[in-house]
Coordinates of C-alpha atoms in Angstrom, one line a residue:
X1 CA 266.1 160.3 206.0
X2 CA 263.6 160.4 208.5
X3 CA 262.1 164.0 209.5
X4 CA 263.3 165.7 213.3
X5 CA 260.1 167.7 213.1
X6 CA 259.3 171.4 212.0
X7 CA 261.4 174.5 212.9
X8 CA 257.7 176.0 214.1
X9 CA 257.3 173.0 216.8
X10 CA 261.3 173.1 218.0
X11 CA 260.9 176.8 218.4
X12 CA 257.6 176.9 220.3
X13 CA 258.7 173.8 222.7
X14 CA 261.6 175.8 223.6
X15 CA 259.5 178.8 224.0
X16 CA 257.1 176.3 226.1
X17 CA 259.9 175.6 228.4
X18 CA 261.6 179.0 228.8
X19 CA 258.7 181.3 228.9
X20 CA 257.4 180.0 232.4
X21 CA 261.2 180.2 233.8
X22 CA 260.9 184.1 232.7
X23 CA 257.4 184.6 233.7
X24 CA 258.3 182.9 236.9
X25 CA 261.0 185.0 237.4
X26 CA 259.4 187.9 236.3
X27 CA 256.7 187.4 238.9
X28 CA 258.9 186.6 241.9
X29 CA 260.5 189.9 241.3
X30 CA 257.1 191.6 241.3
X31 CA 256.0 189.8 244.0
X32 CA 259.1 190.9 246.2
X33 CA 258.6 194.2 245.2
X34 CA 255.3 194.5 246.1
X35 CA 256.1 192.7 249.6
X36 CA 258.5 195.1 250.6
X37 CA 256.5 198.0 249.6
X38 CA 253.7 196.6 251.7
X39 CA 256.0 196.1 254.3
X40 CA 257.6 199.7 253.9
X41 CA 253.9 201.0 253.9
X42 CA 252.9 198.9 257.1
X43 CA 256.3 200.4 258.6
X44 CA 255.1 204.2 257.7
X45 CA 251.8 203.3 259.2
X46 CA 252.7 202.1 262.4
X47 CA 255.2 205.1 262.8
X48 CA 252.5 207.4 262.0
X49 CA 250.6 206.0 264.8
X50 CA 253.8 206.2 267.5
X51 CA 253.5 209.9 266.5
X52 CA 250.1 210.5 267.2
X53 CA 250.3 209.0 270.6
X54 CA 253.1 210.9 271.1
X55 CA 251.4 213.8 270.4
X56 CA 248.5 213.9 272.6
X57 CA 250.3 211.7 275.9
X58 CA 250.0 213.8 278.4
X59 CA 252.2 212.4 281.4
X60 CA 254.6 213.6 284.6
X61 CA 256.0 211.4 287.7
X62 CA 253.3 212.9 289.7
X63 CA 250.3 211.3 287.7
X64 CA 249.8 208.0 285.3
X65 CA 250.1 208.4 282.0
X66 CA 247.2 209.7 280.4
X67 CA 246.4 209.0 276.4
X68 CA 243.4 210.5 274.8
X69 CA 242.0 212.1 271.6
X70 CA 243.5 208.8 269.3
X71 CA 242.1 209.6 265.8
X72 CA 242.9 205.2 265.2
X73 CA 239.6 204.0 266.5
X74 CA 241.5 200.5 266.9
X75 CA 243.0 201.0 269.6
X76 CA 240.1 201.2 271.5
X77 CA 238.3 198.3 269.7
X78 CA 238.7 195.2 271.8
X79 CA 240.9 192.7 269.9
X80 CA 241.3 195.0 266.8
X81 CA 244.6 193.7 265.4
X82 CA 246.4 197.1 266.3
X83 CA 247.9 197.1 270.1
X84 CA 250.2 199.8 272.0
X85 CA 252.1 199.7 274.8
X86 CA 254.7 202.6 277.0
X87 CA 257.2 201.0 278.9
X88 CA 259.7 202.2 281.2
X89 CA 263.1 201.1 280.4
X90 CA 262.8 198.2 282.7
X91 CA 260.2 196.9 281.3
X92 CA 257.5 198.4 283.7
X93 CA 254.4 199.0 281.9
X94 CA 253.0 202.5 282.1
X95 CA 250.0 202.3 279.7
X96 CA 248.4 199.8 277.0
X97 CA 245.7 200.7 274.7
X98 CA 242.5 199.7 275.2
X99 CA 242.6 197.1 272.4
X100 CA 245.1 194.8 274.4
X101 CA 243.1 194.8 277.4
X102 CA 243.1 190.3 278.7
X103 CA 245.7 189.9 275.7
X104 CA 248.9 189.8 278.6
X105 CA 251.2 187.7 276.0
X106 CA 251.4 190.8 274.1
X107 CA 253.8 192.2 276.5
X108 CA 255.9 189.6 275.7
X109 CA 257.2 191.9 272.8
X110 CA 258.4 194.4 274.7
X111 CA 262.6 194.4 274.3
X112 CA 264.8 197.3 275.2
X113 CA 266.4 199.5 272.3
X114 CA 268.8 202.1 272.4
X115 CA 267.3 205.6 273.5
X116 CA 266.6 207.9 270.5
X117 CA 266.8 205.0 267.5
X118 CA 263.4 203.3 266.1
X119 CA 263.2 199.3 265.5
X120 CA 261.2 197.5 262.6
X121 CA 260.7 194.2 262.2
X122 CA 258.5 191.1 263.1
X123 CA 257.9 188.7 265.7
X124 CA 255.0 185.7 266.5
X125 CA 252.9 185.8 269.8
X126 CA 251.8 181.9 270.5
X127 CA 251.6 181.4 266.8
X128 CA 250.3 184.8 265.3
X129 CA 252.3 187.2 263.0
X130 CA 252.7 190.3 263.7
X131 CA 254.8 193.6 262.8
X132 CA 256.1 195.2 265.6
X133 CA 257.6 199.1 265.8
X134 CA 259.8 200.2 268.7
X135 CA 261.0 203.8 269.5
X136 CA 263.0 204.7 272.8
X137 CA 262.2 208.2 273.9
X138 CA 263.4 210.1 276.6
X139 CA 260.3 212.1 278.1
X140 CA 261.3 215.5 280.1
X141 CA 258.4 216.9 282.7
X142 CA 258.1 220.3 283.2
X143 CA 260.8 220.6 285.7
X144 CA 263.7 219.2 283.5
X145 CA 263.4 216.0 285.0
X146 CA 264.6 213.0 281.9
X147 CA 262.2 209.8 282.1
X148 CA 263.2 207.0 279.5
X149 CA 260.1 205.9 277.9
X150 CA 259.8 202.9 275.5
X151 CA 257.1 202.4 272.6
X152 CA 255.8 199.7 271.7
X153 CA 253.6 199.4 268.8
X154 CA 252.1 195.5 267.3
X155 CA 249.7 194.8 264.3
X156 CA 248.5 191.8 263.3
X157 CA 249.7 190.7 260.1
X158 CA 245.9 188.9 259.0
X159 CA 244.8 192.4 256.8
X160 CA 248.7 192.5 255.1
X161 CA 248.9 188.9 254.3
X162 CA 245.1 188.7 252.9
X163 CA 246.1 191.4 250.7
X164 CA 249.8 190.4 249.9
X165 CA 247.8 186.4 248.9
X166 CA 245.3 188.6 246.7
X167 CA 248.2 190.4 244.4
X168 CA 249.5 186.9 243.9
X169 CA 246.5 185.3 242.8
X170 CA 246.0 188.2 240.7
X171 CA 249.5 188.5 239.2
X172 CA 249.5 184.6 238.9
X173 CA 246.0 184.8 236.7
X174 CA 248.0 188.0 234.6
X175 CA 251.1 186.3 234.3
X176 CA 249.0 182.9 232.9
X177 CA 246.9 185.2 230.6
X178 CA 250.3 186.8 229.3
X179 CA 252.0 183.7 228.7
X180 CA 249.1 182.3 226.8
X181 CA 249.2 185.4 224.8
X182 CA 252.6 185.3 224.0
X183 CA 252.3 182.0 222.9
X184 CA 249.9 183.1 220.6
X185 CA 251.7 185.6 219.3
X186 CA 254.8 183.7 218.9
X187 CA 252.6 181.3 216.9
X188 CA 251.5 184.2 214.5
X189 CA 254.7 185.3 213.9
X190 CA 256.8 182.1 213.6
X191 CA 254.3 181.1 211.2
X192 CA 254.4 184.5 209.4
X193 CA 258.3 184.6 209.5
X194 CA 258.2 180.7 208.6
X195 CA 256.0 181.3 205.7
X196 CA 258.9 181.8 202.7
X197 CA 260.2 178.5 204.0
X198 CA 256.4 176.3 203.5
X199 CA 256.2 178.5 200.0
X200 CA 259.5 176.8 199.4
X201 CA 258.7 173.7 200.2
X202 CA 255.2 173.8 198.1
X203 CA 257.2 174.8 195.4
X204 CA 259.9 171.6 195.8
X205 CA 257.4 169.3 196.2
X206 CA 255.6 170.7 193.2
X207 CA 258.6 170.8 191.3
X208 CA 258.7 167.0 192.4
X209 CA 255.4 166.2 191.0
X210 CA 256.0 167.7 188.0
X211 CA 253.8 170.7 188.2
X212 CA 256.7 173.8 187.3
X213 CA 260.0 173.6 186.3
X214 CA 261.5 176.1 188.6
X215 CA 261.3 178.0 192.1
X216 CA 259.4 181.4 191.1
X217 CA 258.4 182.7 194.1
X218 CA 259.8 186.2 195.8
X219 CA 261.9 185.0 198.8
X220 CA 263.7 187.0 201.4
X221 CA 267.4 187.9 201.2
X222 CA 268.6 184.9 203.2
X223 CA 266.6 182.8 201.2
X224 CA 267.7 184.3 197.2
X225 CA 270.8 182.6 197.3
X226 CA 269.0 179.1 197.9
X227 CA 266.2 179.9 195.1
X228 CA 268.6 181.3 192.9
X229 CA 271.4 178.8 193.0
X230 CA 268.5 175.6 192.8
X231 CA 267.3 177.2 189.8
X232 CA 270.5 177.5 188.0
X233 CA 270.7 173.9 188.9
X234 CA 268.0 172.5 187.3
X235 CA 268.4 175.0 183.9
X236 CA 272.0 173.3 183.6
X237 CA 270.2 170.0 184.2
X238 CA 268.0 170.8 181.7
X239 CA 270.9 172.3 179.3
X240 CA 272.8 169.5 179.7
X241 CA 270.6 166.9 178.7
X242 CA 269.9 168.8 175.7
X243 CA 273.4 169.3 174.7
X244 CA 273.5 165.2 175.1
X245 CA 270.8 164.3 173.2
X246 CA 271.6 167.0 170.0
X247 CA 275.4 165.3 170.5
X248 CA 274.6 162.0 169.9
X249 CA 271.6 162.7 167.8
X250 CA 274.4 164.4 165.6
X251 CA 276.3 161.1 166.2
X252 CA 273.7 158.8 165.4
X253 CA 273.0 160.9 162.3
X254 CA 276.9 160.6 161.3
X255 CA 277.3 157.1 161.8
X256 CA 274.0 156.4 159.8
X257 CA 275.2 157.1 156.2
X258 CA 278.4 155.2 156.1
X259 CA 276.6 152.0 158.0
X260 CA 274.1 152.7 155.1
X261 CA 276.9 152.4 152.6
X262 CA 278.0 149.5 153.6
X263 CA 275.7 147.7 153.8
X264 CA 274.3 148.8 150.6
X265 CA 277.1 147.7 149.1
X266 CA 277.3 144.1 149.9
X267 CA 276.2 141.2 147.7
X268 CA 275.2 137.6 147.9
X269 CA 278.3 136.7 147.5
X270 CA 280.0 139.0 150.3
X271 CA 282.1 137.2 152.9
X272 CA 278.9 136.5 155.7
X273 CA 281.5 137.3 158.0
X274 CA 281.3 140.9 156.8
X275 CA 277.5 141.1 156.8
X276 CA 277.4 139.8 160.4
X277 CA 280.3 142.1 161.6
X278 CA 278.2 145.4 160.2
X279 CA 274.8 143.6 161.9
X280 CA 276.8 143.9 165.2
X281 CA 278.1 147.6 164.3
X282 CA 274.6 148.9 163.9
X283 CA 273.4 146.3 166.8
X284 CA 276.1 148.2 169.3
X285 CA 275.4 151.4 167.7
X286 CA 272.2 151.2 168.2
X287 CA 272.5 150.1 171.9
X288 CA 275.0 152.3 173.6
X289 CA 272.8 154.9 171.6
X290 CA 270.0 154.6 173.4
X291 CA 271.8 153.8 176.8
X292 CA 273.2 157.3 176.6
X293 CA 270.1 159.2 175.5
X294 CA 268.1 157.5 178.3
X295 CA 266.8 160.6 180.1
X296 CA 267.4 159.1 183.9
X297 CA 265.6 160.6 186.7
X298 CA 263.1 163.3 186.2
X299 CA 261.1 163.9 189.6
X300 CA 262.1 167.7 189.3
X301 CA 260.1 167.8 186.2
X302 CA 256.8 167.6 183.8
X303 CA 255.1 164.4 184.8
X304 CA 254.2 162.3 181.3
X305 CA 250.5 161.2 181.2
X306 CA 250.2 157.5 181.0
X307 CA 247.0 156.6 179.2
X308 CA 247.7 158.7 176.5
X309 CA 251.0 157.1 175.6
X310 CA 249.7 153.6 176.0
X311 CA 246.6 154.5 173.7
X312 CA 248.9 155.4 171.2
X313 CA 251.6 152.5 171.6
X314 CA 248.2 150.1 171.4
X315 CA 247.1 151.2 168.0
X316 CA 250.6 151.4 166.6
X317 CA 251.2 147.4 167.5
X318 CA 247.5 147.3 165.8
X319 CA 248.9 148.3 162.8
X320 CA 252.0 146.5 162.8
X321 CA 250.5 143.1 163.6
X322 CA 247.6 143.9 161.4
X323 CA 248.2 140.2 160.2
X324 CA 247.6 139.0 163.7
X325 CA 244.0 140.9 165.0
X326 CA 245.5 141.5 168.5
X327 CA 243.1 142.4 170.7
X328 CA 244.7 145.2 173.4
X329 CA 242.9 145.2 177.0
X330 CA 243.8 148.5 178.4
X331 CA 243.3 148.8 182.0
X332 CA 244.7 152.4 183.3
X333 CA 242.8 155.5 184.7
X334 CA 243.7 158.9 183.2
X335 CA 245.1 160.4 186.1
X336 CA 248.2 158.1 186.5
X337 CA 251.6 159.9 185.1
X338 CA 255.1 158.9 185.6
X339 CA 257.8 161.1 186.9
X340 CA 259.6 159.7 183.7
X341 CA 261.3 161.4 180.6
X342 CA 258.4 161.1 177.8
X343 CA 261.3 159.3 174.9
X344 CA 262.6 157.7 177.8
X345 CA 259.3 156.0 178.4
X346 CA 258.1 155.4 174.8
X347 CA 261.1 153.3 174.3
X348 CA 260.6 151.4 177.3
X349 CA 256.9 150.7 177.0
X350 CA 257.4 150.5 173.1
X351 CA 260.2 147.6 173.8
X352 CA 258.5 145.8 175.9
X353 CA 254.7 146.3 174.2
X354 CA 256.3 144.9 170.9
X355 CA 258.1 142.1 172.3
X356 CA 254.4 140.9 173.8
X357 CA 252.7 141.4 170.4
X358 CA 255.4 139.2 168.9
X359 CA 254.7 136.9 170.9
X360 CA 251.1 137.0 171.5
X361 CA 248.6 134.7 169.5
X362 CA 245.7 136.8 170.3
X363 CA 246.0 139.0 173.4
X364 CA 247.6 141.5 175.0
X365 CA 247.1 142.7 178.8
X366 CA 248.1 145.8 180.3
X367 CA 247.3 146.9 183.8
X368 CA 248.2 149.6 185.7
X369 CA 247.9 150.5 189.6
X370 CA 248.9 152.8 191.8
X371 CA 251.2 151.9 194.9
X372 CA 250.8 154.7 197.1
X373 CA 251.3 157.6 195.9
X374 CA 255.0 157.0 195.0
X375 CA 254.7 154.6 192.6
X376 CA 252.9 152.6 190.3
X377 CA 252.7 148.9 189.1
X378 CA 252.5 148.8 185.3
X379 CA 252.1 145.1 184.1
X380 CA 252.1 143.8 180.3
X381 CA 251.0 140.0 179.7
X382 CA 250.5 137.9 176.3
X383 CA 248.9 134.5 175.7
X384 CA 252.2 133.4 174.0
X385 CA 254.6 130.9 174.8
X386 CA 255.7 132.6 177.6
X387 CA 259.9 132.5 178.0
X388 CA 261.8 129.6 179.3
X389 CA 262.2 129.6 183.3
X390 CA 265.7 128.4 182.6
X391 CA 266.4 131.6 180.3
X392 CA 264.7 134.4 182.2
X393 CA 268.1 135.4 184.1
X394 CA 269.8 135.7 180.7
X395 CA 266.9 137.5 179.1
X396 CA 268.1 141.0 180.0
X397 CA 271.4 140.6 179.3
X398 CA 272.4 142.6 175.4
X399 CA 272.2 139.8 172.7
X400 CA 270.0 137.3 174.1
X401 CA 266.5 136.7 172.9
X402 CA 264.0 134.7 174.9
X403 CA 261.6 134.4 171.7
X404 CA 262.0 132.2 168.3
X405 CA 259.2 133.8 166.6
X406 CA 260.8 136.6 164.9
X407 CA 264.1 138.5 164.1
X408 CA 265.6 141.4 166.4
X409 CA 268.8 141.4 168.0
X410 CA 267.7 140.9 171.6
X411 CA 268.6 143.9 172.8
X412 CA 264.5 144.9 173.8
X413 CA 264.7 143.9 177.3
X414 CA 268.7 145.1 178.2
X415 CA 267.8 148.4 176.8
X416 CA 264.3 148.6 179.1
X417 CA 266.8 147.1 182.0
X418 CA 268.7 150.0 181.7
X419 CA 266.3 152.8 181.3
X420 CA 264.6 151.2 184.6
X421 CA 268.0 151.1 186.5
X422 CA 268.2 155.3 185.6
X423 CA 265.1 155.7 187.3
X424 CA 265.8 153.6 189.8
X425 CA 263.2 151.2 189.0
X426 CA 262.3 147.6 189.5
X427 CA 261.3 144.4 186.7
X428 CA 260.3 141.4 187.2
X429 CA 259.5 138.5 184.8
X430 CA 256.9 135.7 185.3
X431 CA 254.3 133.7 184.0
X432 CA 251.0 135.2 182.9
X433 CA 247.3 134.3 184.3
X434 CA 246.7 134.0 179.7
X435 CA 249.3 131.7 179.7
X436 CA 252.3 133.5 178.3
X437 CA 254.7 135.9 179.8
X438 CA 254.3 138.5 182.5
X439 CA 256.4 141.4 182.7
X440 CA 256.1 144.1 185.8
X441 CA 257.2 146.9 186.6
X442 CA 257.3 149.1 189.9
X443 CA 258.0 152.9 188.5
X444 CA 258.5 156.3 189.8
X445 CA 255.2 158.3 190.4

């Protein structure tokens, strides 16, 4: 099954995509905070300023309105940005500060309000922002005598939006440092949090290579269960198979002594019918035996080292073809090992090593290679005979022999057949570069 890619990746792409939605979000809010405030501030500022000319106009319908002692020095700087204006309530202008002197558009903001209630808000002059602050007063001379007066108050918006553009750069830069810092962390702590999950993982795969036999690491509580049950898993594996192979090792032993006896106690002159009829009792006996005990898959276990076993299967055929002088070319680094059962491959190899020194006149050949690092190539050749091309398809079938050089009951290659078909393994037969037969194999690494 192909892999949808780690929990650590999924959870930070998501993170990836939501984070600068918040941020954003978080940000705007900010941002429109801080705008209004500015705005709320420029308000208070530019009623400040309607007081203090409030406070120090000095005017009655006898003489112009007279406006001195301003302690805002801008509105007497030519062009400063802050402007003021009285007006009566028809618009008639009374005074201007000194500031608006050639700029006549500005009058252009002058609207009438309602007497005794201040306006806020904003309004462009030929293209320039500004804020502009209303209040209609009614002004009363010493004699009683009600004049409606109407202030006028503009400042350009230049110093509010420089500063209102700084904060967002600045909250922008803050908001980018946190998110890169929350990435971080998030990293940090997925990988931290994440971390019984690779120890698990380590542990499978070493279980899978054959390098412990169970999960023995301290996991968290939602974790145990998992461990735990996996565990119990394998030791009934394990149980299991032993309870098989004591069964029919009992079994075996059982049937041994009466096969014994009978066959002990035939003669020359017994029926050959009987003698062939026990042959094929200890034939099947000895077959489905050794199907059943046939390990089957072991990837969750100890690996079995390779060159070892072969060294020791070579010098065994040495001594049973002693007659022979076989010479055994070995070709198989140390490190290979097969995620097989150690009986299980001892009878395979042992099958098919024997059947090649049977047949052999002088040579054996036995190669190994790796495939990866899944698998390995184990070949066996002889300078035999070789078998028949038009009997290789019957040759690993129970009961058929491929060779007429010595006795057996041709059951060699089924049983290697089906110790190869538990591990899911694959044979093949051919002819070999020393002239006989070839027989590879592609097993489990």
């Amino acid at each position: 099954m192909k892999a949808r890619g780690s929990i650590i990746r999924r959870l930070l792409g998501a993170s990836i995509l939501t984070l600068p939605l918040f941020l954003g979000i978080t940000g705007y809010a900010i941002d429109q905070a801080h705008t209004r405030s500015l705005v709320a501030a420029q308000q208070s500022q530019l009623q400040l300023q309607f007081y203090g000319i409030l406070g120090v106009m000095e005017w009655s319908n006898t003489q112009p309105i007279s406006v001195e002692r301003l302690r805002e020095p801008r509105f007497w700087q030519f062009r400063s940005g802050l402007y003021a204006f009285i007006h009566t309530r028809n618009g008639y202008l009374q005074w201007q500060s000194s500031s608006a002197n050639s700029m006549e558009y500005l009058q252009e903001a002058f609207t009438p309000t309602p007497a005794g209630k201040e306006v806020f808000d904003e309004i462009v002059l030929r293209g320039a922002p500004y804020f502009r602050y209303r209040y209609h007063v009614i002004w009363e001379d010493e004699h009683g005598v009600e004049f409606p007066l109407i202030f006028t108050l503009l400042e350009h918006q230049d110093t509010f939006r420089s500063e209102l553009l700084s904060f967002r750069k600045n909250i922008a830069l803050w908001l980018g440092l946190a998110a890169v810092v929350l990435l971080l962390i998030q990293v940090i702590v997925l990988r931290w949090g994440l971390r019984p999950l690779r120890d698990m993982s380590r542990e499978l795969r070493e279980l899978e290579a054959g390098k412990r036999e169970s999960l023995g690491g301290i996991y968290p509580r939602e974790l145990t269960g998992v461990t735990h049950n996996l565990n119990r898993l394998l030791e009934k594996e394990q149980q299991q198979r032993e309870r098989y192979r004591n069964t029919l090792g009992n079994l075996a032993h059982s049937l041994k002594t009466p096969l014994s006896v009978m066959r002990s106690a035939t003669t020359p002159d017994t029926d050959p019918q009987i003698t062939d009829q026990l042959d094929k009792m200890n034939n099947i006996i000895a077959y489905q035996l050794q199907r059943a005990v046939s390990a089957g898959p072991r990837r969750l276990g100890v690996k079995t080292p390779l060159r070892a076993l072969l060294d020791r299967l070579c010098q065994t055929m040495n001594k049973v073809y002693l007659d022979k002088n076989l010479s055994f070319n070995l070709s198989c680094d140390e490190q290979h090992a097969l995620a097989m059962d150690e009986q299980d491959l001892m009878e395979l190899l042992g099958n098919l090593i024997d059947n090649a020194s049977k047949a052999a006149q002088s040579a054996v050949s036995i190669e190994v290679k790796a495939l990866g690092s899944a698998s390995v190539e184990l070949s066996i050749e002889d300078d035999g005979p070789g078998f028949p091309e038009d009997k290789i398809g019957l040759l690993m079938e129970r009961g058929n022999r491929g060779d007429q050089y010595g006795s057996g009951q041709g059951l060699g290659l089924a049983v290697a057949v089906d110790i190869l078909n538990a591990y899911e393994a694959e044979l093949s037969i051919g002819r070999a570069s020393l002239g006989g037969a070839k027989v590879t194999m592609t097993l489990p690494a």
